[in-house]
Structures are given as structure tokens and as C-alpha cells.
Coordinates of N, CA and C in Angstrom, one line a residue:
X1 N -61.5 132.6 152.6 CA -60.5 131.5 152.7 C -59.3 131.9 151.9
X2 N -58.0 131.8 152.3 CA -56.7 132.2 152.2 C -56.8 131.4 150.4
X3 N -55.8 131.5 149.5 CA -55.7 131.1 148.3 C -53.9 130.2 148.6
X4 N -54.4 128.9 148.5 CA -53.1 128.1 149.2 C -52.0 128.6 147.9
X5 N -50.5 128.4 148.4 CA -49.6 128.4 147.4 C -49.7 127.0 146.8
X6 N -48.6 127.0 145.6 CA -48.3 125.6 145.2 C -47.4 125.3 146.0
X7 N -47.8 123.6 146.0 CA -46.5 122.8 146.2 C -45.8 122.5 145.7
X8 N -44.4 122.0 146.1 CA -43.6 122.0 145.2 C -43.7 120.9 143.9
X9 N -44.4 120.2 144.1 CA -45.4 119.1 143.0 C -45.8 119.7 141.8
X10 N -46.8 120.5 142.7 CA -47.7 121.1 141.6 C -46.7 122.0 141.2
X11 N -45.7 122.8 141.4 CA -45.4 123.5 141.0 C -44.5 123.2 139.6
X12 N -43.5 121.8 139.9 CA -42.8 121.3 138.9 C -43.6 120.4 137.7
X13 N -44.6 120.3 137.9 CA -45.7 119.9 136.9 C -46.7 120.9 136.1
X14 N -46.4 122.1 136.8 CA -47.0 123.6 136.2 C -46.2 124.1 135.5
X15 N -44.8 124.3 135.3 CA -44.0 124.3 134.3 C -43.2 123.7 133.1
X16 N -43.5 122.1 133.7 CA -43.7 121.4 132.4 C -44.7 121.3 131.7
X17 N -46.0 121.6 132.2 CA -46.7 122.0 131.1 C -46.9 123.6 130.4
X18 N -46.0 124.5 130.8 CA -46.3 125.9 130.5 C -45.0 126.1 129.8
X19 N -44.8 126.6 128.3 CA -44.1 126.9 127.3 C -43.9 128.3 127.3
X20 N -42.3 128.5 127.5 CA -41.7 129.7 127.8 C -41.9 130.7 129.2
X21 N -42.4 130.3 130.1 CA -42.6 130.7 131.0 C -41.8 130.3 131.8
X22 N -40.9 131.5 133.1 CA -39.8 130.6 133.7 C -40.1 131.3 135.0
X23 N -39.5 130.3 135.8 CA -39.8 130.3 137.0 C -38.9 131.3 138.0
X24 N -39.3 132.8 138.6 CA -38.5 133.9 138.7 C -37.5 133.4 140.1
X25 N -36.4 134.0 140.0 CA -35.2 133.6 140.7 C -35.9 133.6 142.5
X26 N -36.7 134.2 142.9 CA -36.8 133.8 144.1 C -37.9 133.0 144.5
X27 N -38.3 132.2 143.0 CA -39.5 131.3 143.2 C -40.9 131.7 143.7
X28 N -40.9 132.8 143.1 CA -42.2 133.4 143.7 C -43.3 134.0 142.6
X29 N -43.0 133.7 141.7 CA -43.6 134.0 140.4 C -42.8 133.8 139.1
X30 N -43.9 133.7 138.0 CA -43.3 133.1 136.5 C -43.3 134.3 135.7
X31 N -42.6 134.4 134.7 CA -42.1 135.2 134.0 C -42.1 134.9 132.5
X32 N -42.6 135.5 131.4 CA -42.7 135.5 130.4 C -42.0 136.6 129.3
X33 N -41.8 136.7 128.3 CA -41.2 137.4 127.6 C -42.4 137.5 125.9
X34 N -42.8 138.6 125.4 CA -43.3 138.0 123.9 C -43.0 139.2 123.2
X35 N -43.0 139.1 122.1 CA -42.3 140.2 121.0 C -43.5 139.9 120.0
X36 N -44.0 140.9 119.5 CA -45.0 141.2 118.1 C -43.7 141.5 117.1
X37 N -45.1 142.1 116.4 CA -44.8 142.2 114.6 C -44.4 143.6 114.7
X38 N -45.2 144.6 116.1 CA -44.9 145.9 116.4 C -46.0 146.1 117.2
X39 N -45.8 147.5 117.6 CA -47.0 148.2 118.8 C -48.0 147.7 118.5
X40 N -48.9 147.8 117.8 CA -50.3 147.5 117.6 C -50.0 145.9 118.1
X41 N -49.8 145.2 117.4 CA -49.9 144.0 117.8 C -50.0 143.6 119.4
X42 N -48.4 144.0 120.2 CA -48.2 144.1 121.1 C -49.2 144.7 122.0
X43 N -50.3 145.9 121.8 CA -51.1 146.5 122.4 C -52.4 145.9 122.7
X44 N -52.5 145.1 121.1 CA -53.9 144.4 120.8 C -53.5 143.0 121.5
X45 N -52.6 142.4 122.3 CA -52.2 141.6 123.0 C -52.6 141.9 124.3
X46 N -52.2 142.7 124.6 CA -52.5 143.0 125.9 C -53.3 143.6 126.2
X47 N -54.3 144.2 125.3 CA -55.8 144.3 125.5 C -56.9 142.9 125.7
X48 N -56.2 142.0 125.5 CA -56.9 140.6 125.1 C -56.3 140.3 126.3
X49 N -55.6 140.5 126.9 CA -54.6 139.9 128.3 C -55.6 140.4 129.4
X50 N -55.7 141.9 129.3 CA -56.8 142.6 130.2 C -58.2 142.1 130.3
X51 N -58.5 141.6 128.9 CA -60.1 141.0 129.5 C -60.4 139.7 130.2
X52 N -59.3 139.2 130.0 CA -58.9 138.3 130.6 C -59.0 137.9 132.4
X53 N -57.8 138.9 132.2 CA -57.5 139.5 133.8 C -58.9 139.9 134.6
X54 N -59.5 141.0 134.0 CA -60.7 141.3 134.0 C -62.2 139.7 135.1
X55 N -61.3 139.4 133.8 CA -62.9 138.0 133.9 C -62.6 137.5 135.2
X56 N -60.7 136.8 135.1 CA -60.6 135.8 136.2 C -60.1 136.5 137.8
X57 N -60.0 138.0 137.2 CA -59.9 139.0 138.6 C -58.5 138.6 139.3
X58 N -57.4 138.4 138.6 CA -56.6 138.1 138.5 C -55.5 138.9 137.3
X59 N -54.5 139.9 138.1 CA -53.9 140.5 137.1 C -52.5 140.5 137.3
X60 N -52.5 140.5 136.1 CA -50.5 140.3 136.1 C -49.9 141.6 136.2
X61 N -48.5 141.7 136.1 CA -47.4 142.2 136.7 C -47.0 142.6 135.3
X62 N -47.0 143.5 134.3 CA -46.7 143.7 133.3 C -45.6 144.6 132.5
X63 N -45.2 145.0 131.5 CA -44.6 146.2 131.3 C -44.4 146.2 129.2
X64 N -44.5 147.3 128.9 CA -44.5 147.2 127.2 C -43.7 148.1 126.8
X65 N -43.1 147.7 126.1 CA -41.4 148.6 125.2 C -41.7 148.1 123.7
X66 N -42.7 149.4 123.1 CA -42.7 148.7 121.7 C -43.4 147.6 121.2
X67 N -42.9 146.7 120.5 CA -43.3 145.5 120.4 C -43.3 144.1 121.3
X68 N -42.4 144.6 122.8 CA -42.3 143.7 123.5 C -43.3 143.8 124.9
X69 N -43.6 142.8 125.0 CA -44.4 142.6 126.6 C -43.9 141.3 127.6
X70 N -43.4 141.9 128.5 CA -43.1 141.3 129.7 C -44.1 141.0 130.6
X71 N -44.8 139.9 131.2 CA -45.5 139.5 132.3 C -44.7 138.6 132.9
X72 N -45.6 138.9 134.4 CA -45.0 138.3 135.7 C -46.2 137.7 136.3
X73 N -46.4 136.6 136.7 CA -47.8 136.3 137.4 C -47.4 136.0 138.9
X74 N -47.9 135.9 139.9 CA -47.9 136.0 140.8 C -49.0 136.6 142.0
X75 N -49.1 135.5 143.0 CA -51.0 135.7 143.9 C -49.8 136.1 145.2
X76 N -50.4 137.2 145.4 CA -49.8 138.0 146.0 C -50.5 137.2 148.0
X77 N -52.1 136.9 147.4 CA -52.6 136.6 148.9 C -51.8 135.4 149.1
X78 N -51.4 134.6 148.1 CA -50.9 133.2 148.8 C -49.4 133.3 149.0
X79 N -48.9 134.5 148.5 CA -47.2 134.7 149.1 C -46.3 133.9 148.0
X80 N -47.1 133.9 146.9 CA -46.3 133.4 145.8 C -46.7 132.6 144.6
X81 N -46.6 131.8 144.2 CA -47.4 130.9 143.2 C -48.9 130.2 143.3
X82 N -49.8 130.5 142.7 CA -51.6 129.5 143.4 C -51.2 129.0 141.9
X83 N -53.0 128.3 141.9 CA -53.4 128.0 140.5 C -53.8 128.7 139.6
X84 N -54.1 130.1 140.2 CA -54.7 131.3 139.7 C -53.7 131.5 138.6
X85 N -52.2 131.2 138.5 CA -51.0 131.9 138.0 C -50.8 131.0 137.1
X86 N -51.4 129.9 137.3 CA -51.4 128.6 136.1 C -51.9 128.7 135.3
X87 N -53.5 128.9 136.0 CA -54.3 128.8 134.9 C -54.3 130.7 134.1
X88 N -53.6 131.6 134.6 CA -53.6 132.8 133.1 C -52.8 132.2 132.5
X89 N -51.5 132.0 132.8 CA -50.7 131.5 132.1 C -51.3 131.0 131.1
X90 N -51.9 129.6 131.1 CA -52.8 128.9 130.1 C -53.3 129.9 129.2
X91 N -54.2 130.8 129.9 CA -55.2 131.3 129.1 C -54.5 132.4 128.2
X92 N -53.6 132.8 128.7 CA -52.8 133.5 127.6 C -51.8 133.2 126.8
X93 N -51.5 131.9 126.8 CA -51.0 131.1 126.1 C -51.9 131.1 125.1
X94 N -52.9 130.6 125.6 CA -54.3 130.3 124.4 C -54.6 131.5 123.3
X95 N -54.5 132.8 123.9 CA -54.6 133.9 123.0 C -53.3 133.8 122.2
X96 N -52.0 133.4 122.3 CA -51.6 133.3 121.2 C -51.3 132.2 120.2
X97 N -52.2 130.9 120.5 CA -52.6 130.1 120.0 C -53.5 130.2 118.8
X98 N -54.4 130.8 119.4 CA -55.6 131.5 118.1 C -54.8 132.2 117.2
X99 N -53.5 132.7 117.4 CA -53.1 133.4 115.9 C -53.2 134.4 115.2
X100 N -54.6 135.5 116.3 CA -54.7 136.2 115.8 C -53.8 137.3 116.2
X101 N -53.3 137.6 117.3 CA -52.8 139.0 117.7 C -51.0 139.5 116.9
X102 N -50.5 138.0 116.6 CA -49.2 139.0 116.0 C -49.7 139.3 114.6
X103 N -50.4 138.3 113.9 CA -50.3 138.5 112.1 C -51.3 139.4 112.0
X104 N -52.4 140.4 113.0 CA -53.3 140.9 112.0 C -52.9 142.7 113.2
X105 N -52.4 143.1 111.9 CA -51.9 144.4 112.5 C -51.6 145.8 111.6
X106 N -52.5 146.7 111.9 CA -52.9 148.0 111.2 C -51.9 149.6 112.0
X107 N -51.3 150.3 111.2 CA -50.4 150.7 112.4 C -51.0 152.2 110.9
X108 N -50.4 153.2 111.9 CA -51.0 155.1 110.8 C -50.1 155.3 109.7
X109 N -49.0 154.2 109.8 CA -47.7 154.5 108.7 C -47.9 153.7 107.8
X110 N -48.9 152.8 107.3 CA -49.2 151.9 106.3 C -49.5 150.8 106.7
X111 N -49.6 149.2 106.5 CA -50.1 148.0 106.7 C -48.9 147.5 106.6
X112 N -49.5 146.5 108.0 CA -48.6 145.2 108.3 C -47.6 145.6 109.0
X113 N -46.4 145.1 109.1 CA -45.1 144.8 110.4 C -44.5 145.5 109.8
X114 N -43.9 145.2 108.3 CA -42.9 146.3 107.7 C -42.7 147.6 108.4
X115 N -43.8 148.3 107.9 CA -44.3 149.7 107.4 C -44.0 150.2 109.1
X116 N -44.5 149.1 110.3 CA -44.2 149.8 111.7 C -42.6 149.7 112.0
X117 N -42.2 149.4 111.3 CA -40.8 149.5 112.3 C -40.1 150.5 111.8
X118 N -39.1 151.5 112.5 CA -38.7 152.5 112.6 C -38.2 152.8 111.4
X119 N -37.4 151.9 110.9 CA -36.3 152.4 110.0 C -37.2 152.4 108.7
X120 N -38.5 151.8 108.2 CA -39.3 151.9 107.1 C -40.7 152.9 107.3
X121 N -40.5 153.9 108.2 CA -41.0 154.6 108.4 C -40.0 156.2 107.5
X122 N -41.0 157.4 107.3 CA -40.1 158.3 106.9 C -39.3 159.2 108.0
X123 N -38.4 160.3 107.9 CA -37.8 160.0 109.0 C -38.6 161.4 110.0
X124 N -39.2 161.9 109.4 CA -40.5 162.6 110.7 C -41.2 162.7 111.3
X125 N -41.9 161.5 110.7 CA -42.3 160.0 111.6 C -41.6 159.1 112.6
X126 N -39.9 158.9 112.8 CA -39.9 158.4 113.4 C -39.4 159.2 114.9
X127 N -39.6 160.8 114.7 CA -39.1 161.4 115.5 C -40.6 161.8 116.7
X128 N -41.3 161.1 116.0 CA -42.8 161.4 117.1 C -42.6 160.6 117.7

């Protein structure tokens, strides 16, 4: 059985309830933006995004620069928005709810956020 799109109902009620998530210019998927403390974080994010994806067999559209991760959701069978796209949204919302993925971050240059970012790094370190 086909996986219906939203309507346009559901759809304006799917984004008042989803925080920071926007609705992509040709209405065919939502769009997210998140920034860590640094790579690790950002990685150990989207390791938690994957098991996710994993479970509900449902995977996003993704991309990682550093500390930042970009997701796109989008049900490709239904030609654009399901509930499939709602409910990750939620559930990855929820991972950053729990609190744990930006504050708890171990990186090979020392502990915590500081120590990862470029310029508090030494400088032959930051040429790897």
C-alpha cells in the first residue's frame, strides 16, 4: 500500500508543532539545521540519528561540515511529505531533548568544546 502524502491540514499542524524545522521551498520536504560544541558531538548526533533511521527504516537526506548537520526528511514513495517525516522529526528532536549529544564531548586534542575548535588547537594539529 502506497504511503499517502500529507494534507495540506496535516501538514500546517506538523509544523506548528515541530521547532526549527522549515518547510523546503518546493514543499516537498522539511529542513533542519543543528550546530554542536564540535565534531564529536556533531558525529555522536548523528550516530543516534542513524539508529533511529535504522529502527523506523526511514532515512534522511543528510550532510556534516564540522560541527554542523543539515537534515532533509522527505518519503520519497509518497512524492513528498507522509507522517513518516513527522514523526523523525519528533524523534530527533527528542535526542536533543535528552541533552546528552552537545554537552558530553571527548575530542584527541583535550576535553570539551574549547580544546576542538581550530584556533585552540596547536597549529599542526590544525593542519591534519
Amino acid at each position: 500500500m502506497p504511503i499517502p502524502p500529507l494534507t495540506t491540514n496535516e501538514l500546517s499542524t506538523a509544523l506548528a508543532e515541530l521547532t526549527g524545522w522549515a518547510l523546503r521551498e518546493d514543499g516537498l520536504a522539511i529542513d533542519r539545521s543543528f550546530k554542536f560544541a564540535d565534531f564529536s558531538a556533531a558525529f555522536a548526533f548523528m550516530t543516534r540519528v542513524a539508529l533511529l533511521a535504522e529502527k523506523a527504516d526511514h532515512h534522511p537526506e543528510w550532510s556534516n561540515v564540522y560541527n554542523r548537520v543539515e537534515i532533509t526528511l522527505t518519503t520519497h514513495d509518497a512524492g513528498g511529505l507522509s507522517r513518516h517525516d513527522v514523526a523523525m522529526a519528533k524523534a530527533i528532536d527528542g535526542l536533543l531533548d535528552q541533552g546528552t549529544v552537545a554537552e558530553k564531548s571527548q575530542n584527541l586534542f583535550g576535553v570539551g568544546p574549547a580544546a576542538a575548535r581550530p584556533e585552540a588547537r596547536p597549529a599542526a594539529a590544525r593542519e591534519n
